JSON list of C-alpha atoms in Angstrom, two decimals:
[
{"chain": "A", "resi": 1118, "resn": "MET", "atom": "CA", "xyz": [-145.48, 16.61, 3.99]},
{"chain": "A", "resi": 1119, "resn": "ARG", "atom": "CA", "xyz": [-145.38, 20.39, 3.95]},
{"chain": "A", "resi": 1120, "resn": "ASP", "atom": "CA", "xyz": [-143.59, 20.84, 7.28]},
{"chain": "A", "resi": 1121, "resn": "TYR", "atom": "CA", "xyz": [-141.06, 18.01, 7.07]},
{"chain": "A", "resi": 1122, "resn": "ILE", "atom": "CA", "xyz": [-140.38, 17.68, 3.33]},
{"chain": "A", "resi": 1123, "resn": "TYR", "atom": "CA", "xyz": [-141.56, 20.63, 1.23]},
{"chain": "A", "resi": 1124, "resn": "ILE", "atom": "CA", "xyz": [-140.39, 23.50, 3.50]},
{"chain": "A", "resi": 1125, "resn": "PRO", "atom": "CA", "xyz": [-136.98, 21.92, 4.41]},
{"chain": "A", "resi": 1126, "resn": "LEU", "atom": "CA", "xyz": [-136.34, 21.46, 0.66]},
{"chain": "A", "resi": 1127, "resn": "GLY", "atom": "CA", "xyz": [-136.80, 25.22, 0.25]},
{"chain": "A", "resi": 1128, "resn": "GLY", "atom": "CA", "xyz": [-140.53, 25.36, -0.52]},
{"chain": "A", "resi": 1129, "resn": "ASN", "atom": "CA", "xyz": [-141.34, 28.19, -2.92]},
{"chain": "A", "resi": 1130, "resn": "ARG", "atom": "CA", "xyz": [-138.51, 30.46, -1.71]},
{"chain": "A", "resi": 1131, "resn": "VAL", "atom": "CA", "xyz": [-136.23, 29.20, -4.48]},
{"chain": "A", "resi": 1132, "resn": "GLY", "atom": "CA", "xyz": [-136.02, 29.47, -8.27]},
{"chain": "A", "resi": 1133, "resn": "LYS", "atom": "CA", "xyz": [-138.82, 28.14, -10.51]},
{"chain": "A", "resi": 1134, "resn": "VAL", "atom": "CA", "xyz": [-137.00, 24.94, -11.49]},
{"chain": "A", "resi": 1135, "resn": "ARG", "atom": "CA", "xyz": [-136.04, 24.11, -7.91]},
{"chain": "A", "resi": 1136, "resn": "HIS", "atom": "CA", "xyz": [-139.57, 24.96, -6.73]},
{"chain": "A", "resi": 1137, "resn": "SER", "atom": "CA", "xyz": [-141.01, 22.53, -9.30]},
{"chain": "A", "resi": 1138, "resn": "LEU", "atom": "CA", "xyz": [-138.54, 19.87, -8.14]},
{"chain": "A", "resi": 1139, "resn": "ASN", "atom": "CA", "xyz": [-139.55, 20.47, -4.50]},
{"chain": "A", "resi": 1140, "resn": "ILE", "atom": "CA", "xyz": [-143.22, 19.95, -5.41]},
{"chain": "A", "resi": 1141, "resn": "LEU", "atom": "CA", "xyz": [-142.44, 16.76, -7.34]},
{"chain": "A", "resi": 1142, "resn": "ILE", "atom": "CA", "xyz": [-140.31, 15.28, -4.55]},
{"chain": "A", "resi": 1143, "resn": "THR", "atom": "CA", "xyz": [-143.00, 16.05, -1.97]},
{"chain": "A", "resi": 1144, "resn": "PHE", "atom": "CA", "xyz": [-145.72, 14.36, -4.03]},
{"chain": "A", "resi": 1145, "resn": "LEU", "atom": "CA", "xyz": [-143.51, 11.34, -4.81]},
{"chain": "A", "resi": 1146, "resn": "VAL", "atom": "CA", "xyz": [-142.87, 10.88, -1.09]},
{"chain": "A", "resi": 1147, "resn": "SER", "atom": "CA", "xyz": [-146.58, 11.29, -0.38]},
{"chain": "A", "resi": 1148, "resn": "GLY", "atom": "CA", "xyz": [-147.27, 8.50, -2.88]},
{"chain": "A", "resi": 1149, "resn": "LEU", "atom": "CA", "xyz": [-144.68, 6.27, -1.20]},
{"chain": "A", "resi": 1150, "resn": "TRP", "atom": "CA", "xyz": [-146.24, 7.08, 2.19]},
{"chain": "A", "resi": 1151, "resn": "HIS", "atom": "CA", "xyz": [-149.49, 5.50, 0.97]},
{"chain": "A", "resi": 1152, "resn": "GLY", "atom": "CA", "xyz": [-147.78, 2.20, 0.25]},
{"chain": "A", "resi": 1153, "resn": "ALA", "atom": "CA", "xyz": [-144.47, 0.60, -0.76]},
{"chain": "A", "resi": 1154, "resn": "SER", "atom": "CA", "xyz": [-145.48, 0.12, -4.39]},
{"chain": "A", "resi": 1155, "resn": "TRP", "atom": "CA", "xyz": [-144.59, 1.81, -7.66]},
{"chain": "A", "resi": 1156, "resn": "ASN", "atom": "CA", "xyz": [-148.33, 2.32, -8.22]},
{"chain": "A", "resi": 1157, "resn": "TYR", "atom": "CA", "xyz": [-148.49, 4.71, -5.28]},
{"chain": "A", "resi": 1158, "resn": "VAL", "atom": "CA", "xyz": [-145.27, 6.47, -6.26]},
{"chain": "A", "resi": 1159, "resn": "LEU", "atom": "CA", "xyz": [-146.61, 6.99, -9.79]},
{"chain": "A", "resi": 1160, "resn": "TRP", "atom": "CA", "xyz": [-149.93, 8.21, -8.35]},
{"chain": "A", "resi": 1161, "resn": "GLY", "atom": "CA", "xyz": [-148.12, 10.77, -6.19]},
{"chain": "A", "resi": 1162, "resn": "GLY", "atom": "CA", "xyz": [-145.85, 11.76, -9.10]},
{"chain": "A", "resi": 1163, "resn": "LEU", "atom": "CA", "xyz": [-148.83, 12.41, -11.37]},
{"chain": "A", "resi": 1164, "resn": "HIS", "atom": "CA", "xyz": [-150.33, 14.76, -8.78]},
{"chain": "A", "resi": 1165, "resn": "GLY", "atom": "CA", "xyz": [-146.98, 16.52, -8.51]},
{"chain": "A", "resi": 1166, "resn": "VAL", "atom": "CA", "xyz": [-146.79, 16.97, -12.30]},
{"chain": "A", "resi": 1167, "resn": "PHE", "atom": "CA", "xyz": [-150.38, 18.28, -12.38]},
{"chain": "A", "resi": 1168, "resn": "GLN", "atom": "CA", "xyz": [-149.52, 20.77, -9.61]},
{"chain": "A", "resi": 1169, "resn": "ILE", "atom": "CA", "xyz": [-146.39, 21.96, -11.42]},
{"chain": "A", "resi": 1170, "resn": "ILE", "atom": "CA", "xyz": [-148.22, 22.45, -14.74]},
{"chain": "A", "resi": 1171, "resn": "GLU", "atom": "CA", "xyz": [-151.06, 24.31, -13.00]},
{"chain": "A", "resi": 1172, "resn": "GLY", "atom": "CA", "xyz": [-148.54, 26.68, -11.42]},
{"chain": "A", "resi": 1173, "resn": "PHE", "atom": "CA", "xyz": [-147.41, 27.91, -14.84]},
{"chain": "A", "resi": 1174, "resn": "PHE", "atom": "CA", "xyz": [-150.86, 29.10, -15.92]},
{"chain": "A", "resi": 1175, "resn": "PRO", "atom": "CA", "xyz": [-151.31, 32.90, -15.81]},
{"chain": "A", "resi": 1176, "resn": "TRP", "atom": "CA", "xyz": [-154.59, 32.81, -13.87]},
{"chain": "A", "resi": 1177, "resn": "ASN", "atom": "CA", "xyz": [-152.67, 32.27, -10.61]},
{"chain": "A", "resi": 1178, "resn": "SER", "atom": "CA", "xyz": [-151.25, 35.80, -10.72]},
{"chain": "A", "resi": 1179, "resn": "LYS", "atom": "CA", "xyz": [-152.95, 38.33, -8.44]},
{"chain": "A", "resi": 1180, "resn": "LYS", "atom": "CA", "xyz": [-153.01, 40.71, -11.41]},
{"chain": "A", "resi": 1181, "resn": "SER", "atom": "CA", "xyz": [-154.87, 38.18, -13.56]},
{"chain": "A", "resi": 1182, "resn": "PRO", "atom": "CA", "xyz": [-158.41, 39.22, -14.61]},
{"chain": "A", "resi": 1183, "resn": "PHE", "atom": "CA", "xyz": [-159.47, 35.71, -13.56]},
{"chain": "A", "resi": 1184, "resn": "GLN", "atom": "CA", "xyz": [-158.67, 36.62, -9.95]},
{"chain": "A", "resi": 1185, "resn": "ARG", "atom": "CA", "xyz": [-159.99, 40.20, -9.99]},
{"chain": "A", "resi": 1186, "resn": "ASN", "atom": "CA", "xyz": [-163.20, 39.80, -12.01]},
{"chain": "A", "resi": 1187, "resn": "LYS", "atom": "CA", "xyz": [-165.98, 37.57, -10.60]},
{"chain": "A", "resi": 1188, "resn": "HIS", "atom": "CA", "xyz": [-167.34, 36.71, -14.05]},
{"chain": "A", "resi": 1189, "resn": "TYR", "atom": "CA", "xyz": [-163.91, 35.63, -15.30]},
{"chain": "A", "resi": 1190, "resn": "HIS", "atom": "CA", "xyz": [-163.39, 33.71, -12.07]},
{"chain": "A", "resi": 1191, "resn": "PHE", "atom": "CA", "xyz": [-166.68, 31.87, -12.59]},
{"chain": "A", "resi": 1192, "resn": "LEU", "atom": "CA", "xyz": [-165.69, 31.05, -16.20]},
{"chain": "A", "resi": 1193, "resn": "LEU", "atom": "CA", "xyz": [-162.35, 29.76, -14.93]},
{"chain": "A", "resi": 1194, "resn": "CYS", "atom": "CA", "xyz": [-164.14, 27.51, -12.43]},
{"chain": "A", "resi": 1195, "resn": "LEU", "atom": "CA", "xyz": [-166.33, 26.08, -15.22]},
{"chain": "A", "resi": 1196, "resn": "ILE", "atom": "CA", "xyz": [-163.16, 25.03, -17.03]},
{"chain": "A", "resi": 1197, "resn": "THR", "atom": "CA", "xyz": [-160.76, 24.06, -14.26]},
{"chain": "A", "resi": 1198, "resn": "VAL", "atom": "CA", "xyz": [-163.09, 22.14, -11.92]},
{"chain": "A", "resi": 1199, "resn": "PRO", "atom": "CA", "xyz": [-164.07, 19.45, -14.48]},
{"chain": "A", "resi": 1200, "resn": "CYS", "atom": "CA", "xyz": [-160.46, 19.26, -15.75]},
{"chain": "A", "resi": 1201, "resn": "THR", "atom": "CA", "xyz": [-159.15, 18.80, -12.20]},
{"chain": "A", "resi": 1202, "resn": "PHE", "atom": "CA", "xyz": [-161.79, 16.14, -11.51]},
{"chain": "A", "resi": 1203, "resn": "LEU", "atom": "CA", "xyz": [-160.86, 14.19, -14.66]},
{"chain": "A", "resi": 1204, "resn": "LEU", "atom": "CA", "xyz": [-157.12, 14.37, -13.96]},
{"chain": "A", "resi": 1205, "resn": "VAL", "atom": "CA", "xyz": [-157.56, 13.23, -10.35]},
{"chain": "A", "resi": 1206, "resn": "CYS", "atom": "CA", "xyz": [-159.82, 10.35, -11.48]},
{"chain": "A", "resi": 1207, "resn": "PHE", "atom": "CA", "xyz": [-157.18, 9.38, -14.05]},
{"chain": "A", "resi": 1208, "resn": "ALA", "atom": "CA", "xyz": [-154.48, 9.30, -11.35]},
{"chain": "A", "resi": 1209, "resn": "TRP", "atom": "CA", "xyz": [-156.74, 7.13, -9.14]},
{"chain": "A", "resi": 1210, "resn": "ILE", "atom": "CA", "xyz": [-156.38, 4.34, -11.71]},
{"chain": "A", "resi": 1211, "resn": "PHE", "atom": "CA", "xyz": [-152.79, 3.84, -10.51]},
{"chain": "A", "resi": 1212, "resn": "PHE", "atom": "CA", "xyz": [-153.84, 4.07, -6.86]},
{"chain": "A", "resi": 1213, "resn": "ARG", "atom": "CA", "xyz": [-156.57, 1.44, -7.25]},
{"chain": "A", "resi": 1214, "resn": "ALA", "atom": "CA", "xyz": [-154.87, -1.02, -9.62]},
{"chain": "A", "resi": 1215, "resn": "VAL", "atom": "CA", "xyz": [-153.05, -4.02, -8.13]},
{"chain": "A", "resi": 1216, "resn": "THR", "atom": "CA", "xyz": [-150.07, -3.63, -10.48]},
{"chain": "A", "resi": 1217, "resn": "ILE", "atom": "CA", "xyz": [-148.80, -1.00, -12.91]},
{"chain": "A", "resi": 1218, "resn": "GLN", "atom": "CA", "xyz": [-149.57, -3.44, -15.74]},
{"chain": "A", "resi": 1219, "resn": "ASP", "atom": "CA", "xyz": [-153.21, -3.56, -14.59]},
{"chain": "A", "resi": 1220, "resn": "ALA", "atom": "CA", "xyz": [-153.33, 0.25, -14.57]},
{"chain": "A", "resi": 1221, "resn": "PHE", "atom": "CA", "xyz": [-152.00, 0.48, -18.13]},
{"chain": "A", "resi": 1222, "resn": "TYR", "atom": "CA", "xyz": [-154.44, -2.22, -19.23]},
{"chain": "A", "resi": 1223, "resn": "VAL", "atom": "CA", "xyz": [-157.34, -0.13, -17.87]},
{"chain": "A", "resi": 1224, "resn": "ILE", "atom": "CA", "xyz": [-155.99, 3.04, -19.54]},
{"chain": "A", "resi": 1225, "resn": "SER", "atom": "CA", "xyz": [-155.45, 1.33, -22.91]},
{"chain": "A", "resi": 1226, "resn": "ASN", "atom": "CA", "xyz": [-158.99, -0.13, -22.92]},
{"chain": "A", "resi": 1227, "resn": "MET", "atom": "CA", "xyz": [-161.09, 2.54, -21.25]},
{"chain": "A", "resi": 1228, "resn": "PHE", "atom": "CA", "xyz": [-161.93, 4.35, -24.49]},
{"chain": "A", "resi": 1229, "resn": "ASP", "atom": "CA", "xyz": [-162.95, 1.29, -26.53]},
{"chain": "A", "resi": 1230, "resn": "GLY", "atom": "CA", "xyz": [-166.21, 2.11, -28.26]},
{"chain": "A", "resi": 1231, "resn": "ILE", "atom": "CA", "xyz": [-166.06, 5.86, -27.54]},
{"chain": "A", "resi": 1232, "resn": "THR", "atom": "CA", "xyz": [-166.76, 6.65, -31.21]},
{"chain": "A", "resi": 1233, "resn": "GLN", "atom": "CA", "xyz": [-170.39, 5.71, -30.50]},
{"chain": "A", "resi": 1234, "resn": "PHE", "atom": "CA", "xyz": [-170.57, 8.11, -27.59]},
{"chain": "A", "resi": 1235, "resn": "PRO", "atom": "CA", "xyz": [-174.22, 7.64, -26.42]},
{"chain": "A", "resi": 1236, "resn": "ALA", "atom": "CA", "xyz": [-173.83, 3.84, -26.36]},
{"chain": "A", "resi": 1237, "resn": "TYR", "atom": "CA", "xyz": [-170.43, 4.22, -24.66]},
{"chain": "A", "resi": 1238, "resn": "ILE", "atom": "CA", "xyz": [-171.88, 6.38, -21.85]},
{"chain": "A", "resi": 1239, "resn": "GLN", "atom": "CA", "xyz": [-174.83, 4.03, -21.42]},
{"chain": "A", "resi": 1240, "resn": "ASP", "atom": "CA", "xyz": [-172.53, 1.00, -21.26]},
{"chain": "A", "resi": 1241, "resn": "CYS", "atom": "CA", "xyz": [-170.26, 2.71, -18.70]},
{"chain": "A", "resi": 1242, "resn": "ALA", "atom": "CA", "xyz": [-173.26, 3.61, -16.54]},
{"chain": "A", "resi": 1243, "resn": "LEU", "atom": "CA", "xyz": [-174.71, 0.10, -16.74]},
{"chain": "A", "resi": 1244, "resn": "GLN", "atom": "CA", "xyz": [-171.36, -1.47, -15.81]},
{"chain": "A", "resi": 1245, "resn": "MET", "atom": "CA", "xyz": [-171.39, 0.67, -12.67]},
{"chain": "A", "resi": 1246, "resn": "GLY", "atom": "CA", "xyz": [-174.98, -0.38, -11.98]},
{"chain": "A", "resi": 1247, "resn": "LEU", "atom": "CA", "xyz": [-176.37, 3.08, -12.74]},
{"chain": "A", "resi": 1248, "resn": "THR", "atom": "CA", "xyz": [-179.66, 3.63, -14.53]},
{"chain": "A", "resi": 1249, "resn": "PHE", "atom": "CA", "xyz": [-180.90, 6.97, -15.90]},
{"chain": "A", "resi": 1250, "resn": "SER", "atom": "CA", "xyz": [-182.93, 7.50, -12.71]},
{"chain": "A", "resi": 1251, "resn": "HIS", "atom": "CA", "xyz": [-179.80, 6.86, -10.59]},
{"chain": "A", "resi": 1252, "resn": "LEU", "atom": "CA", "xyz": [-177.82, 9.37, -12.64]},
{"chain": "A", "resi": 1253, "resn": "SER", "atom": "CA", "xyz": [-180.60, 11.96, -12.35]},
{"chain": "A", "resi": 1254, "resn": "TYR", "atom": "CA", "xyz": [-180.81, 11.35, -8.60]},
{"chain": "A", "resi": 1255, "resn": "ASN", "atom": "CA", "xyz": [-177.06, 11.78, -8.22]},
{"chain": "A", "resi": 1256, "resn": "CYS", "atom": "CA", "xyz": [-177.09, 15.02, -10.24]},
{"chain": "A", "resi": 1257, "resn": "LEU", "atom": "CA", "xyz": [-179.34, 16.81, -7.73]},
{"chain": "A", "resi": 1258, "resn": "PRO", "atom": "CA", "xyz": [-176.56, 17.52, -5.17]},
{"chain": "A", "resi": 1259, "resn": "LEU", "atom": "CA", "xyz": [-174.34, 18.77, -8.01]},
{"chain": "A", "resi": 1260, "resn": "VAL", "atom": "CA", "xyz": [-177.07, 21.14, -9.19]},
{"chain": "A", "resi": 1261, "resn": "LEU", "atom": "CA", "xyz": [-177.53, 22.41, -5.63]},
{"chain": "A", "resi": 1262, "resn": "LEU", "atom": "CA", "xyz": [-173.78, 22.97, -5.22]},
{"chain": "A", "resi": 1263, "resn": "PHE", "atom": "CA", "xyz": [-173.65, 24.76, -8.58]},
{"chain": "A", "resi": 1264, "resn": "LEU", "atom": "CA", "xyz": [-176.54, 27.07, -7.60]},
{"chain": "A", "resi": 1265, "resn": "TYR", "atom": "CA", "xyz": [-174.91, 27.75, -4.22]},
{"chain": "A", "resi": 1266, "resn": "ASP", "atom": "CA", "xyz": [-171.59, 28.58, -5.89]},
{"chain": "A", "resi": 1267, "resn": "LEU", "atom": "CA", "xyz": [-173.33, 30.84, -8.41]},
{"chain": "A", "resi": 1268, "resn": "ALA", "atom": "CA", "xyz": [-175.26, 32.67, -5.69]},
{"chain": "A", "resi": 1269, "resn": "SER", "atom": "CA", "xyz": [-172.16, 33.01, -3.48]},
{"chain": "A", "resi": 1270, "resn": "LEU", "atom": "CA", "xyz": [-170.46, 35.10, -6.19]},
{"chain": "A", "resi": 1271, "resn": "LYS", "atom": "CA", "xyz": [-172.79, 37.99, -5.30]},
{"chain": "A", "resi": 1272, "resn": "THR", "atom": "CA", "xyz": [-173.65, 37.41, -1.66]},
{"chain": "A", "resi": 1273, "resn": "ASP", "atom": "CA", "xyz": [-172.74, 35.43, 1.43]},
{"chain": "A", "resi": 1274, "resn": "VAL", "atom": "CA", "xyz": [-175.50, 32.81, 1.12]},
{"chain": "A", "resi": 1275, "resn": "ILE", "atom": "CA", "xyz": [-175.23, 31.47, 4.69]},
{"chain": "A", "resi": 1276, "resn": "THR", "atom": "CA", "xyz": [-175.45, 34.97, 6.19]},
{"chain": "A", "resi": 1277, "resn": "PHE", "atom": "CA", "xyz": [-178.36, 35.80, 3.87]},
{"chain": "A", "resi": 1278, "resn": "ILE", "atom": "CA", "xyz": [-180.31, 32.69, 4.97]},
{"chain": "A", "resi": 1279, "resn": "SER", "atom": "CA", "xyz": [-179.55, 33.24, 8.66]},
{"chain": "A", "resi": 1280, "resn": "ARG", "atom": "CA", "xyz": [-181.01, 36.79, 8.46]},
{"chain": "A", "resi": 1281, "resn": "GLN", "atom": "CA", "xyz": [-184.36, 35.61, 7.10]},
{"chain": "A", "resi": 1282, "resn": "ARG", "atom": "CA", "xyz": [-187.47, 35.25, 9.22]},
{"chain": "A", "resi": 1283, "resn": "PHE", "atom": "CA", "xyz": [-188.16, 32.03, 11.08]},
{"chain": "A", "resi": 1284, "resn": "PHE", "atom": "CA", "xyz": [-190.79, 30.71, 8.63]},
{"chain": "A", "resi": 1285, "resn": "ILE", "atom": "CA", "xyz": [-188.38, 31.17, 5.68]},
{"chain": "A", "resi": 1286, "resn": "ARG", "atom": "CA", "xyz": [-185.18, 30.10, 7.41]},
{"chain": "A", "resi": 1287, "resn": "TRP", "atom": "CA", "xyz": [-186.40, 26.82, 8.91]},
{"chain": "A", "resi": 1288, "resn": "PRO", "atom": "CA", "xyz": [-187.87, 25.31, 5.73]},
{"chain": "A", "resi": 1289, "resn": "VAL", "atom": "CA", "xyz": [-184.46, 25.88, 4.13]},
{"chain": "A", "resi": 1290, "resn": "TYR", "atom": "CA", "xyz": [-182.75, 24.13, 7.08]},
{"chain": "A", "resi": 1291, "resn": "LEU", "atom": "CA", "xyz": [-185.19, 21.22, 6.87]},
{"chain": "A", "resi": 1292, "resn": "PHE", "atom": "CA", "xyz": [-184.69, 20.94, 3.10]},
{"chain": "A", "resi": 1293, "resn": "LEU", "atom": "CA", "xyz": [-180.91, 20.79, 3.54]},
{"chain": "A", "resi": 1294, "resn": "LEU", "atom": "CA", "xyz": [-181.27, 18.18, 6.29]},
{"chain": "A", "resi": 1295, "resn": "LEU", "atom": "CA", "xyz": [-183.48, 16.11, 3.97]},
{"chain": "A", "resi": 1296, "resn": "VAL", "atom": "CA", "xyz": [-180.86, 16.35, 1.20]},
{"chain": "A", "resi": 1297, "resn": "ILE", "atom": "CA", "xyz": [-178.16, 15.16, 3.63]},
{"chain": "A", "resi": 1298, "resn": "LEU", "atom": "CA", "xyz": [-180.29, 12.21, 4.72]},
{"chain": "A", "resi": 1299, "resn": "LEU", "atom": "CA", "xyz": [-181.24, 11.26, 1.15]},
{"chain": "A", "resi": 1300, "resn": "PHE", "atom": "CA", "xyz": [-177.69, 11.31, -0.12]},
{"chain": "A", "resi": 1301, "resn": "SER", "atom": "CA", "xyz": [-175.86, 9.95, 2.92]},
{"chain": "A", "resi": 1302, "resn": "GLU", "atom": "CA", "xyz": [-174.09, 6.62, 2.58]},
{"chain": "A", "resi": 1303, "resn": "LYS", "atom": "CA", "xyz": [-176.35, 3.73, 3.45]},
{"chain": "A", "resi": 1304, "resn": "GLY", "atom": "CA", "xyz": [-175.03, 0.20, 3.81]},
{"chain": "A", "resi": 1305, "resn": "VAL", "atom": "CA", "xyz": [-171.51, 1.34, 2.89]},
{"chain": "A", "resi": 1306, "resn": "SER", "atom": "CA", "xyz": [-168.50, 0.89, 5.14]},
{"chain": "A", "resi": 1307, "resn": "THR", "atom": "CA", "xyz": [-167.44, 4.32, 6.40]},
{"chain": "A", "resi": 1308, "resn": "GLU", "atom": "CA", "xyz": [-164.17, 3.18, 7.97]},
{"chain": "A", "resi": 1309, "resn": "PHE", "atom": "CA", "xyz": [-161.58, 5.94, 7.83]},
{"chain": "A", "resi": 1310, "resn": "ILE", "atom": "CA", "xyz": [-159.64, 5.16, 4.64]},
{"chain": "A", "resi": 1311, "resn": "TYR", "atom": "CA", "xyz": [-156.25, 5.96, 6.16]},
{"chain": "A", "resi": 1312, "resn": "MET", "atom": "CA", "xyz": [-156.64, 3.27, 8.82]},
{"chain": "A", "resi": 1313, "resn": "GLN", "atom": "CA", "xyz": [-155.06, 0.87, 6.30]},
{"chain": "A", "resi": 1314, "resn": "PHE", "atom": "CA", "xyz": [-151.94, 2.98, 5.62]}
]
């Protein structure tokens, strides 16, 4: 997509409006590449719009305090990572739905009952087959990733671990191996998703 569409269109070596158009065209084509359906085109277009909007925020500038100051950068991550996750999940509705009408049906009904937030969250979790223990179990890798990210702001964690003595280093390796085994996919098809495109 980058080499055969985005760069030949002019990439980012053009004006802001043309650059935004180049991004949008590239993402629309990437959606069409996933399947000959308006759902996929809309999915790609949404990602293109998200990318364009993100490009206008001041934190992308090299002079931005968010880029130069580690504390600001960490604060930025706390805001942008969940927002990005939610926007990508929203776009996946169009990717997964059979028709555009189905996608809009899901969107128009997905917040029913949200005024009673605790019951809404519990109902959502139960519909996905998740209990409180499942949710707690699935939060452990997120906590570990958060702690790793926090620690990596001050030091290179991998280098730090590799410099420790044998009896400190190997328990860490074994713990990480155990985490991988506990949270690996079991009984789930791991066929490469792009085999179907």
